Short mmCIF file of C-alpha atoms in Angstrom, two decimals:
data_model
loop_
_atom_site.label_atom_id
_atom_site.label_comp_id
_atom_site.label_asym_id
_atom_site.label_seq_id
_atom_site.Cartn_x
_atom_site.Cartn_y
_atom_site.Cartn_z
CA MET A 57 -4.40 36.19 -26.13
CA ALA A 58 -3.39 35.61 -29.71
CA GLY A 59 -6.27 37.85 -30.81
CA LYS A 60 -5.55 40.56 -28.58
CA HIS A 61 -2.03 40.68 -29.71
CA LEU A 62 -3.08 40.84 -33.29
CA GLN A 63 -5.67 43.55 -32.48
CA SER A 64 -2.86 45.45 -30.59
CA ARG A 65 -0.40 45.17 -33.66
CA SER A 66 -3.05 46.42 -36.09
CA ARG A 67 -3.51 49.63 -33.98
CA HIS A 68 0.00 50.37 -34.58
CA LEU A 69 0.27 49.55 -38.33
CA SER A 70 1.30 52.58 -40.26
CA PHE A 71 1.33 52.79 -44.17
CA PRO A 72 3.53 55.12 -46.06
CA PHE A 73 1.75 58.15 -47.56
CA SER A 74 3.10 56.72 -50.93
CA ALA A 75 1.06 53.67 -50.63
CA THR A 76 -1.59 52.94 -53.26
CA PRO A 77 -5.26 52.37 -52.48
CA VAL A 78 -4.99 48.95 -53.89
CA THR A 79 -2.16 48.17 -51.40
CA LEU A 80 -4.22 49.40 -48.56
CA LEU A 81 -7.27 47.56 -49.49
CA SER A 82 -5.06 44.08 -49.94
CA CYS A 83 -3.82 44.54 -46.25
CA LEU A 84 -7.08 45.27 -44.77
CA ALA A 85 -8.64 42.20 -46.73
CA LEU A 86 -5.74 40.04 -45.29
CA LEU A 87 -6.54 41.30 -41.67
CA ALA A 88 -10.18 40.43 -42.26
CA VAL A 89 -9.33 36.93 -43.52
CA ALA A 90 -7.18 36.24 -40.51
CA ALA A 91 -9.85 37.60 -37.97
CA PHE A 92 -12.39 35.52 -39.60
CA LEU A 93 -10.35 32.07 -39.52
CA PHE A 94 -9.46 32.84 -35.83
CA TYR A 95 -13.06 33.65 -34.64
CA SER A 96 -14.71 30.87 -36.73
CA PRO A 97 -16.48 28.05 -35.00
CA SER A 98 -14.24 25.39 -36.63
CA SER A 99 -11.07 27.56 -35.10
CA SER A 100 -12.83 27.33 -31.66
CA LEU A 101 -13.36 23.53 -32.06
CA ILE A 102 -9.79 23.09 -32.66
CA ALA A 103 -8.80 25.24 -29.80
CA HIS A 104 -11.36 23.14 -27.65
CA ARG A 105 -9.94 19.70 -28.84
CA GLY A 106 -6.55 20.95 -27.89
CA ALA A 107 -7.57 21.91 -24.54
CA ILE A 108 -9.34 18.36 -24.07
CA SER A 109 -5.89 16.82 -25.29
CA SER A 110 -3.85 18.83 -23.03
CA SER A 111 -6.07 18.04 -20.07
CA LYS A 112 -6.06 14.41 -20.84
CA SER A 113 -2.28 14.40 -21.03
CA SER A 114 -1.95 16.23 -17.74
CA THR A 115 -3.68 13.34 -15.99
CA PRO A 116 -0.84 11.67 -14.14
CA ARG A 117 -0.25 7.99 -14.92
CA PRO A 118 0.26 5.77 -12.16
CA ASN A 119 3.83 5.02 -10.73
CA TYR A 120 4.51 1.55 -9.48
CA SER A 121 8.03 1.98 -8.69
CA PHE A 122 8.83 2.70 -5.15
CA VAL A 123 12.32 4.11 -6.02
CA SER A 124 10.99 6.50 -8.71
CA SER A 125 7.93 7.54 -6.80
CA LEU A 126 9.88 8.43 -3.73
CA GLU A 127 12.39 10.41 -5.94
CA ILE A 128 9.53 12.45 -7.43
CA PHE A 129 7.80 12.97 -3.98
CA LEU A 130 10.75 14.17 -2.16
CA THR A 131 11.69 16.62 -5.19
CA SER A 132 8.22 18.03 -5.01
CA ARG A 133 7.59 18.25 -1.47
CA SER A 134 9.49 21.23 0.14
CA ARG A 135 9.67 21.53 3.71
CA ASN A 136 7.99 25.21 3.28
CA SER A 137 4.99 23.78 1.89
CA ARG A 138 4.27 21.80 4.81
CA SER A 139 2.83 22.83 8.19
CA SER A 140 5.51 22.61 11.05
CA PRO A 141 5.26 19.56 13.59
CA GLY A 142 2.52 20.14 16.17
CA SER A 143 0.40 22.60 14.14
CA GLU A 144 -2.19 20.15 13.66
CA PHE A 145 -3.16 20.85 17.26
CA VAL A 146 -4.50 24.29 16.40
CA ASP A 147 -7.74 23.30 17.55
CA GLY A 148 -6.34 23.46 21.12
CA TRP A 149 -7.26 20.07 22.38
CA ARG A 150 -5.18 19.97 25.39
CA SER A 151 -6.91 16.75 26.78
CA ALA A 152 -8.42 13.62 25.94
CA ASP A 153 -11.81 14.57 27.56
CA GLU A 154 -11.97 18.00 25.62
CA LEU A 155 -11.44 16.23 22.27
CA ASP A 156 -13.87 13.40 23.49
CA ASP A 157 -16.59 16.07 23.87
CA ALA A 158 -16.06 17.63 20.47
CA MET A 159 -16.17 14.14 18.76
CA ARG A 160 -19.10 13.15 20.45
CA LEU A 161 -20.78 16.25 19.37
CA ARG A 162 -19.74 15.71 15.65
CA GLU A 163 -21.15 12.02 15.89
CA ALA A 164 -24.42 13.30 17.30
CA GLU A 165 -24.83 15.79 14.41
CA ARG A 166 -24.23 12.86 11.92
CA LEU A 167 -26.49 10.64 13.80
CA TYR A 168 -29.47 13.02 14.18
CA GLY A 169 -28.78 15.11 11.08
CA ASN A 170 -28.49 18.21 12.76
CA SER A 171 -25.86 19.45 10.02
CA VAL A 172 -25.31 18.91 6.50
CA ASP A 173 -22.31 16.48 6.38
CA GLU A 174 -20.79 16.26 3.05
CA GLY A 175 -18.99 12.89 2.37
CA THR A 176 -21.62 10.38 4.07
CA GLY A 177 -20.02 6.82 3.87
CA VAL A 178 -16.62 8.27 3.42
CA LEU A 179 -13.85 7.26 5.86
CA ARG A 180 -12.36 10.49 7.52
CA VAL A 181 -8.91 10.12 8.43
CA TYR A 182 -6.64 12.41 10.62
CA VAL A 183 -2.96 12.04 9.58
CA TYR A 184 -0.42 13.12 12.24
CA GLU A 185 2.11 15.64 11.41
CA MET A 186 5.03 13.91 12.98
CA PRO A 187 8.57 15.52 13.40
CA ASP A 188 10.68 14.81 10.24
CA LYS A 189 12.96 12.45 12.13
CA PHE A 190 9.98 9.98 11.88
CA THR A 191 9.25 10.45 8.27
CA TYR A 192 11.04 12.80 5.60
CA ASP A 193 14.44 12.22 7.34
CA LEU A 194 13.88 8.45 7.02
CA LEU A 195 12.84 8.53 3.47
CA ARG A 196 15.71 10.82 2.48
CA LEU A 197 18.00 8.27 4.31
CA PHE A 198 16.88 5.36 2.08
CA GLN A 199 16.97 7.62 -1.19
CA ASN A 200 20.44 8.39 -0.26
CA THR A 201 21.60 4.90 0.35
CA TYR A 202 19.23 2.53 -1.93
CA LYS A 203 22.05 2.17 -4.60
CA ASN A 204 24.28 0.36 -2.08
CA THR A 205 23.48 -3.09 -2.99
CA GLU A 206 25.97 -4.82 -0.96
CA ASN A 207 24.11 -4.08 2.10
CA LEU A 208 22.43 -7.47 2.92
CA THR A 209 20.73 -9.16 5.94
CA SER A 210 22.17 -12.04 7.71
CA ASN A 211 20.41 -14.38 5.48
CA GLY A 212 21.73 -12.98 2.29
CA SER A 213 18.67 -10.92 1.42
CA PRO A 214 19.22 -7.16 -0.06
CA VAL A 215 18.25 -4.72 2.72
CA HIS A 216 16.95 -2.09 0.39
CA ARG A 217 14.81 -4.59 -1.47
CA LEU A 218 13.31 -5.79 1.69
CA ILE A 219 12.42 -2.27 2.58
CA GLU A 220 10.69 -1.84 -0.87
CA GLN A 221 8.76 -5.22 -0.34
CA HIS A 222 7.17 -3.57 2.91
CA SER A 223 7.06 -0.05 1.76
CA ILE A 224 3.28 0.02 2.35
CA ASP A 225 3.50 2.79 4.90
CA TYR A 226 5.00 5.28 2.09
CA TRP A 227 2.28 4.36 -0.55
CA LEU A 228 -0.65 4.95 2.11
CA TRP A 229 0.97 8.23 3.52
CA VAL A 230 1.83 9.78 0.15
CA ASP A 231 -1.97 9.08 -1.05
CA LEU A 232 -3.44 10.50 2.14
CA ILE A 233 -1.34 13.88 2.15
CA ALA A 234 -1.87 14.38 -1.56
CA PRO A 235 -4.07 17.51 -2.40
CA GLN A 236 -7.71 16.01 -2.76
CA SER A 237 -7.84 17.28 -6.21
CA GLU A 238 -5.08 15.03 -7.19
CA ARG A 239 -6.31 12.04 -5.35
CA LEU A 240 -8.42 9.27 -7.21
CA LEU A 241 -9.81 7.39 -4.19
CA LYS A 242 -13.26 8.84 -2.99
CA ASN A 243 -13.88 6.30 -0.16
CA VAL A 244 -11.36 8.10 2.28
CA VAL A 245 -10.48 11.68 2.87
CA ARG A 246 -8.16 13.39 4.88
CA VAL A 247 -9.47 15.75 7.65
CA ARG A 248 -7.91 18.80 9.12
CA ARG A 249 -9.67 18.66 12.54
CA GLN A 250 -9.14 16.05 14.90
CA GLU A 251 -12.75 15.91 16.04
CA ASP A 252 -13.87 15.12 12.55
CA ALA A 253 -11.87 12.01 12.34
CA ASP A 254 -12.85 8.32 12.41
CA LEU A 255 -9.46 7.08 12.40
CA PHE A 256 -5.93 8.32 12.93
CA TYR A 257 -2.95 7.54 10.83
CA ILE A 258 0.73 7.28 12.34
CA PRO A 259 3.01 7.98 9.59
CA PHE A 260 6.20 6.35 11.01
CA PHE A 261 8.51 4.39 8.80
CA THR A 262 9.17 1.59 11.16
CA THR A 263 10.85 -0.76 8.56
CA ILE A 264 13.37 1.92 7.16
CA SER A 265 14.37 2.83 10.56
CA TYR A 266 14.75 -0.70 11.62
CA PHE A 267 17.16 -1.73 8.51
CA LEU A 268 19.07 1.58 7.97
CA LEU A 269 19.66 2.71 11.54
CA GLU A 270 22.19 1.31 14.02
CA LYS A 271 20.33 -0.90 16.56
CA GLN A 272 20.73 1.30 19.58
CA GLN A 273 19.80 4.34 17.56
CA CYS A 274 16.88 2.68 16.08
CA LYS A 275 15.50 1.63 19.58
CA ALA A 276 15.93 5.13 20.87
CA LEU A 277 13.81 6.36 17.95
CA TYR A 278 11.16 3.88 18.57
CA ARG A 279 10.93 4.96 22.17
CA GLU A 280 10.68 8.42 21.03
CA ALA A 281 7.90 7.72 18.38
CA LEU A 282 5.96 5.72 21.23
CA LYS A 283 5.91 8.66 23.54
CA TRP A 284 5.26 11.16 20.82
CA VAL A 285 2.08 9.17 19.84
CA THR A 286 0.86 8.20 23.24
CA ASP A 287 1.14 11.65 24.58
CA GLN A 288 -1.53 12.71 21.83
CA PRO A 289 -5.01 13.42 23.42
CA ALA A 290 -6.57 11.44 20.52
CA TRP A 291 -4.39 8.47 21.56
CA GLN A 292 -5.32 8.60 25.24
CA ARG A 293 -8.97 9.21 24.48
CA SER A 294 -9.17 5.70 22.76
CA GLU A 295 -6.17 4.05 24.13
CA GLY A 296 -5.22 4.00 20.33
CA ARG A 297 -7.84 1.88 19.20
CA ASP A 298 -8.75 4.13 16.45
CA HIS A 299 -5.23 4.50 15.31
CA ILE A 300 -3.62 2.89 12.48
CA LEU A 301 0.01 1.68 12.78
CA PRO A 302 1.86 0.32 9.74
CA VAL A 303 4.38 -2.38 11.14
CA HIS A 304 4.45 -4.47 7.88
CA HIS A 305 8.04 -6.24 8.32
CA PRO A 306 7.46 -8.57 11.34
CA TRP A 307 10.88 -7.31 12.97
CA SER A 308 9.89 -3.55 12.80
CA PHE A 309 8.89 -1.65 15.98
CA LYS A 310 9.22 -4.85 17.64
CA SER A 311 10.98 -3.63 21.03
CA VAL A 312 7.97 -1.21 21.85
CA ARG A 313 4.84 -2.20 19.88
CA LYS A 314 3.52 -4.11 22.89
CA PHE A 315 2.66 -0.69 24.32
CA MET A 316 0.48 -0.26 21.19
CA LYS A 317 -1.18 -3.58 20.95
CA LYS A 318 -4.84 -1.94 20.86
CA ALA A 319 -4.31 0.10 17.63
CA ILE A 320 -4.96 -1.33 14.07
CA TRP A 321 -1.80 -2.94 12.78
CA LEU A 322 -1.26 -3.11 9.18
CA LEU A 323 0.72 -6.50 8.88
CA PRO A 324 1.97 -9.04 6.17
CA ASP A 325 0.67 -12.13 7.91
CA MET A 326 -0.30 -13.11 11.50
CA ASP A 327 2.40 -15.65 12.62
CA SER A 328 1.77 -16.91 16.02
CA THR A 329 5.09 -18.84 16.83
CA GLY A 330 5.87 -15.91 19.45
CA ASN A 331 8.94 -14.88 17.61
CA TRP A 332 7.23 -12.11 15.82
CA TYR A 333 4.17 -11.25 17.57
CA LYS A 334 2.92 -12.20 21.09
CA PRO A 335 -0.33 -13.83 22.09
CA GLY A 336 -3.11 -11.08 22.37
CA GLN A 337 -1.17 -8.51 20.07
CA VAL A 338 -2.66 -9.50 16.61
CA TRP A 339 -5.81 -10.89 15.50
CA LEU A 340 -8.00 -10.44 12.32
CA GLU A 341 -10.98 -8.45 13.91
CA LYS A 342 -8.57 -5.74 14.86
CA ASP A 343 -5.85 -5.83 12.33
CA LEU A 344 -5.36 -5.92 8.56
CA ILE A 345 -3.13 -8.08 6.27
CA LEU A 346 -1.76 -6.17 3.42
CA PRO A 347 0.21 -7.52 0.25
CA TYR A 348 3.72 -7.37 0.07
CA VAL A 349 4.97 -5.04 -2.81
CA SER A 350 5.87 -7.47 -5.71
CA ASN A 351 9.67 -7.89 -6.53
CA VAL A 352 8.73 -8.49 -10.34
CA GLU A 353 7.19 -6.24 -13.00
CA VAL A 354 3.55 -6.74 -13.69
CA CYS A 355 2.81 -9.04 -16.70
CA ASP A 356 0.16 -6.84 -18.56
CA PRO A 357 -2.31 -8.13 -20.89
CA GLN A 358 -0.05 -8.14 -23.85
CA CYS A 359 2.63 -9.97 -21.76
CA LEU A 360 0.11 -12.55 -20.69
CA SER A 361 -1.08 -13.18 -24.26
CA GLU A 362 2.74 -13.36 -25.54
CA SER A 363 3.73 -15.72 -22.66
CA GLU A 364 0.75 -18.13 -22.89
CA SER A 365 2.63 -20.36 -25.53
CA HIS A 366 5.83 -20.12 -23.56
CA ARG A 367 4.66 -21.66 -20.18
CA LYS A 368 6.53 -24.88 -20.50
CA THR A 369 7.65 -25.27 -16.88
CA PHE A 370 4.98 -27.08 -15.04
CA LEU A 371 5.79 -26.13 -11.48
CA PHE A 372 8.46 -23.31 -10.53
CA PHE A 373 10.19 -22.09 -7.41
CA ARG A 374 13.09 -19.84 -6.96
CA GLY A 375 14.00 -18.51 -3.46
CA ARG A 376 15.59 -19.58 -0.26
CA LEU A 377 15.45 -23.34 0.21
CA LYS A 378 16.34 -23.36 4.05
CA ARG A 379 14.13 -21.29 6.23
CA ASN A 380 13.12 -21.27 9.97
CA ALA A 381 9.86 -21.99 11.68
CA GLY A 382 7.26 -22.94 9.12
CA GLY A 383 9.72 -22.28 6.43
CA LYS A 384 11.34 -25.79 7.02
CA ILE A 385 8.61 -27.28 4.71
CA ARG A 386 10.70 -26.00 1.93
CA GLY A 387 13.50 -28.66 2.69
CA LYS A 388 10.93 -31.46 2.58
CA LEU A 389 9.64 -30.09 -0.59
CA VAL A 390 13.06 -30.04 -2.20
CA GLU A 391 13.43 -33.80 -1.29
CA VAL A 392 10.22 -34.77 -3.05
CA LEU A 393 10.28 -32.36 -6.09
CA GLN A 394 13.87 -31.67 -6.96
CA GLY A 395 14.67 -33.47 -10.21
CA VAL A 396 10.93 -34.31 -11.04
CA ASP A 397 10.05 -33.76 -14.98
CA GLY A 398 8.53 -30.51 -15.42
CA VAL A 399 9.63 -29.00 -11.91
CA VAL A 400 12.28 -26.02 -11.34
CA MET A 401 13.18 -25.77 -8.02
CA VAL A 402 16.45 -23.68 -7.53
CA GLU A 403 17.99 -21.55 -4.64
CA GLY A 404 18.00 -17.70 -5.27
CA SER A 405 17.43 -14.35 -3.58
CA ALA A 406 16.11 -11.03 -4.76
CA GLY A 407 19.52 -9.64 -5.27
CA GLU A 408 21.38 -8.69 -8.38
CA GLY A 409 19.98 -10.80 -11.24
CA GLY A 410 17.58 -12.37 -9.08
CA LYS A 411 14.59 -10.25 -10.03
CA GLU A 412 15.03 -10.96 -13.78
CA ALA A 413 15.37 -14.71 -13.08
CA ALA A 414 12.38 -14.94 -10.86
CA GLN A 415 10.40 -12.87 -13.38
CA ASN A 416 11.21 -14.97 -16.46
CA GLY A 417 10.84 -18.15 -14.48
CA MET A 418 7.39 -17.19 -13.25
CA ARG A 419 6.37 -15.99 -16.91
CA ARG A 420 7.47 -19.10 -18.22
CA SER A 421 5.46 -21.64 -15.81
CA LEU A 422 2.11 -22.79 -15.29
CA PHE A 423 2.00 -23.14 -11.65
CA CYS A 424 4.14 -21.16 -9.08
CA LEU A 425 4.88 -22.98 -5.74
CA SER A 426 4.36 -20.66 -2.54
CA PRO A 427 5.46 -22.39 0.52
CA ALA A 428 5.67 -20.81 3.93
CA GLY A 429 8.78 -18.82 4.85
CA ASP A 430 10.06 -17.92 8.52
CA THR A 431 6.41 -16.49 8.50
CA PRO A 432 3.45 -18.08 6.89
CA SER A 433 3.50 -15.42 3.98
CA SER A 434 6.04 -14.35 1.40
CA ALA A 435 6.24 -11.61 -1.33
CA ARG A 436 6.58 -14.88 -3.85
CA LEU A 437 2.89 -15.25 -3.77
CA PHE A 438 2.02 -11.74 -5.10
CA ASP A 439 5.05 -12.18 -7.50
CA ALA A 440 3.29 -15.13 -8.89
CA ILE A 441 0.02 -13.35 -9.06
CA VAL A 442 1.39 -10.34 -11.02
CA SER A 443 3.00 -12.85 -13.41
CA GLY A 444 0.14 -14.80 -14.52
CA CYS A 445 1.44 -17.88 -12.77
CA ILE A 446 -1.18 -19.98 -10.48
CA PRO A 447 0.13 -19.88 -7.06
CA VAL A 448 0.31 -23.27 -5.17
CA ILE A 449 0.20 -22.22 -1.40
CA VAL A 450 1.53 -24.55 1.09
CA SER A 451 1.20 -22.61 4.28
CA ASP A 452 -1.04 -24.20 6.89
CA GLU A 453 -1.70 -20.77 8.73
CA ILE A 454 -1.44 -18.07 6.04
CA GLU A 455 -4.00 -15.22 6.22
CA LEU A 456 -4.53 -13.38 2.96
CA PRO A 457 -4.95 -9.65 2.05
CA PHE A 458 -8.58 -8.37 1.59
CA GLU A 459 -10.14 -11.83 1.84
CA GLY A 460 -13.36 -10.23 2.86
CA LEU A 461 -13.58 -8.96 -0.65
CA LEU A 462 -11.46 -11.40 -2.85
CA ASP A 463 -12.03 -15.13 -3.32
CA TYR A 464 -8.43 -16.62 -3.50
CA ARG A 465 -9.83 -20.11 -4.59
CA LYS A 466 -10.54 -18.28 -8.15
CA ILE A 467 -6.62 -17.62 -8.52
CA ALA A 468 -4.69 -20.26 -6.41
CA VAL A 469 -4.43 -23.69 -5.34
CA PHE A 470 -4.35 -24.41 -1.47
CA VAL A 471 -2.44 -27.74 -0.30
CA SER A 472 -1.92 -28.82 3.19
CA SER A 473 1.78 -29.31 4.09
CA SER A 474 1.12 -32.94 5.26
CA ASP A 475 -0.06 -33.74 1.64
CA ALA A 476 2.52 -31.74 -0.11
CA ILE A 477 5.53 -33.65 1.32
CA GLN A 478 4.26 -36.98 0.49
CA THR A 479 6.17 -38.52 -2.71
CA GLY A 480 4.38 -37.86 -5.73
CA TRP A 481 1.28 -36.50 -4.26
CA LEU A 482 1.50 -32.80 -5.18
CA MET A 483 2.37 -33.29 -8.84
CA ASN A 484 -0.49 -35.89 -9.17
CA PHE A 485 -3.04 -33.48 -7.62
CA LEU A 486 -1.75 -30.66 -10.00
CA LYS A 487 -2.17 -32.61 -13.02
CA SER A 488 -5.72 -33.50 -12.25
CA ILE A 489 -6.75 -30.20 -12.33
CA ARG A 490 -9.12 -29.84 -15.38
CA PRO A 491 -7.71 -27.70 -18.21
CA ASP A 492 -10.95 -25.57 -18.21
CA ARG A 493 -10.40 -24.58 -14.39
CA ILE A 494 -6.64 -23.67 -15.26
CA ARG A 495 -7.94 -21.31 -18.06
CA GLU A 496 -10.37 -19.71 -15.60
CA MET A 497 -7.75 -19.07 -12.88
CA GLN A 498 -5.47 -17.57 -15.49
CA SER A 499 -8.08 -15.31 -16.67
CA ASN A 500 -8.88 -14.42 -12.83
CA LEU A 501 -5.21 -13.79 -12.31
CA ALA A 502 -5.27 -11.16 -15.03
CA LYS A 503 -8.24 -9.34 -13.41
CA TYR A 504 -6.89 -9.76 -9.79
CA SER A 505 -3.31 -8.30 -10.41
CA ARG A 506 -4.53 -4.74 -10.16
CA HIS A 507 -5.61 -5.45 -6.42
CA PHE A 508 -1.84 -5.97 -5.57
CA LEU A 509 -0.11 -3.08 -7.48
CA TYR A 510 0.70 -0.11 -5.05
CA SER A 511 0.86 3.24 -7.01
CA SER A 512 1.14 6.71 -6.91
CA PRO A 513 -1.61 8.24 -7.41
CA ALA A 514 -3.26 5.32 -5.70
CA GLN A 515 -5.65 3.61 -8.02
CA PRO A 516 -9.39 2.66 -7.54
CA LEU A 517 -9.52 -1.28 -6.56
CA GLY A 518 -5.73 -1.03 -5.89
CA PRO A 519 -4.29 -2.20 -2.62
CA GLU A 520 -4.82 1.11 -1.10
CA ASP A 521 -8.33 1.23 -1.96
CA LEU A 522 -9.18 -2.13 -0.77
CA MET A 523 -7.42 -1.61 2.31
CA TRP A 524 -9.68 1.21 3.37
CA ARG A 525 -12.73 -0.82 2.25
CA MET A 526 -11.66 -3.44 4.62
CA ILE A 527 -11.06 -0.92 7.57
CA ALA A 528 -14.23 0.75 6.86
CA GLY A 529 -16.07 -2.53 8.04
CA LYS A 530 -14.09 -2.34 11.40
CA VAL A 531 -14.97 1.50 12.20
CA ILE A 532 -18.36 0.57 14.06
CA ASN A 533 -16.68 -2.14 16.10
CA ILE A 534 -13.78 0.15 16.96
CA LYS A 535 -15.85 2.87 18.18
CA LEU A 536 -17.98 0.28 20.19
CA HIS A 537 -14.77 -0.83 22.00
CA VAL A 538 -13.62 2.93 22.64
CA ARG A 539 -17.08 3.81 24.02
CA ARG A 540 -17.26 0.58 26.35
CA SER A 541 -13.75 1.17 27.41
CA GLN A 542 -14.86 4.75 28.68
CA ARG A 543 -17.75 3.57 30.72
CA VAL A 544 -16.62 0.13 32.41
CA VAL A 545 -16.22 0.11 36.04
CA ASN A 546 -14.01 -2.12 38.45
CA GLY A 547 -15.73 -5.65 38.36
CA SER A 548 -16.86 -5.39 34.57
CA ARG A 549 -16.46 -8.39 32.47
CA SER A 550 -13.47 -8.38 30.39
CA VAL A 551 -14.10 -8.31 26.55
CA CYS A 552 -14.05 -11.78 25.36
CA THR A 553 -11.55 -12.60 22.47
CA CYS A 554 -11.21 -15.62 20.37
CA ASP A 555 -7.56 -16.68 20.35
CA CYS A 556 -7.69 -20.23 18.84
CA LYS A 557 -4.34 -20.06 16.63
CA GLN A 558 -2.01 -22.82 17.07
CA PRO A 559 1.85 -22.27 16.60
CA ASN A 560 3.01 -21.84 13.15
CA VAL A 561 4.74 -25.06 12.52
CA THR A 562 3.26 -25.89 9.05
CA ARG A 563 3.13 -29.58 9.76
CA LEU A 564 6.04 -31.64 8.48
CA SER A 565 4.65 -35.32 9.41
#
């Protein structure tokens, strides 16, 4: 454009009739030099490097903050840029049978190679476009209220911080609906036609609705969401077996989720007391454990290097010392650990000042205690991992995220509750761990942190990526159960399931 502009101006240059030939020749010479510099190879190289630099700088850096990412997302997503609710059914699937016939045809084409199918080996996910009251309106409700730090649960935990901890539904959805050109994950794609889908994603923000709506309003919204989803032909075709339902907070969607128990649930753990999940609702073969969003900032390589010499605390814990169910172990641990040299065990929450206190404590500690809470897991485990503090897990029934891909023995110490509450046992055990093993675990923590950092855009080997890798291993079995359910007759043998879980007591004796 600059060259064209220069040429245009040169055509309109006028020289006074009184100009000397020398003056005219000088002007022409200057124009020639300028043209040579502009069109020379070195000039082109400079322009090329500038384009590369600009291209590199335009690559978005991952945003790990839920609040910040949400602000950007809601600002950039206008209602006019989205299709209206229900528009995903332009294919005209009015019945489960019609959709099933179309899906069966697509599967046959892939199986027998009758068509070129791009993306073989990639998960195809259909994202429902639910009405805004289930999605955007709830996100805006959080956005408009998250600065209210006085909003607490009955046990004193900040409501909006709890929502952030369980915001996996946001991170997954935002990645799925982003333009494919902006996505970094290549093992999963969003499809526009239901017959192309392996799985169906339900984008309902169950945790936000649970905490920020009035009780009756929340229950009414849950019933509406249940009806909306179960009315869809795709749900009726499979009874929800190929549908993904994010219910990451154990209280969320509780009043109606029994009607969706065949779907793939995205969970924080698999507590079996009956307080959170009823028998037959959750199991590893069907569902998936996802990590909490950490409360603290990740300790990057520079931070880990600087903190190495400052880890003077041997064993650290900051959190609620009194919990219910399996969390009663905490009171027993206080009895045997409080006042012991090298141990810091203090009461605290994720409220104002709590994040900084927990972050500083973990970055100054060698081991971080991670006992069971009301449920077998807690966000504290993932806070320790991203802080470079070796987790000491005292939770007899804990199930861990992505355990088919990650070996937690490389980064954590597992201790039975019956051993941990014996006076002096835990400290003696931890002190017996060889220094070379401790260094190896610390090195592995630095490598593993990336697996627990939700971000936008979602990163390869981040939790969103590992989730889809885990679900990919379930797809064939899901299709098996869908097909089997379609052909069984009265008198057919029921599908055997292994239900060997014991109550979550985290033994105290």
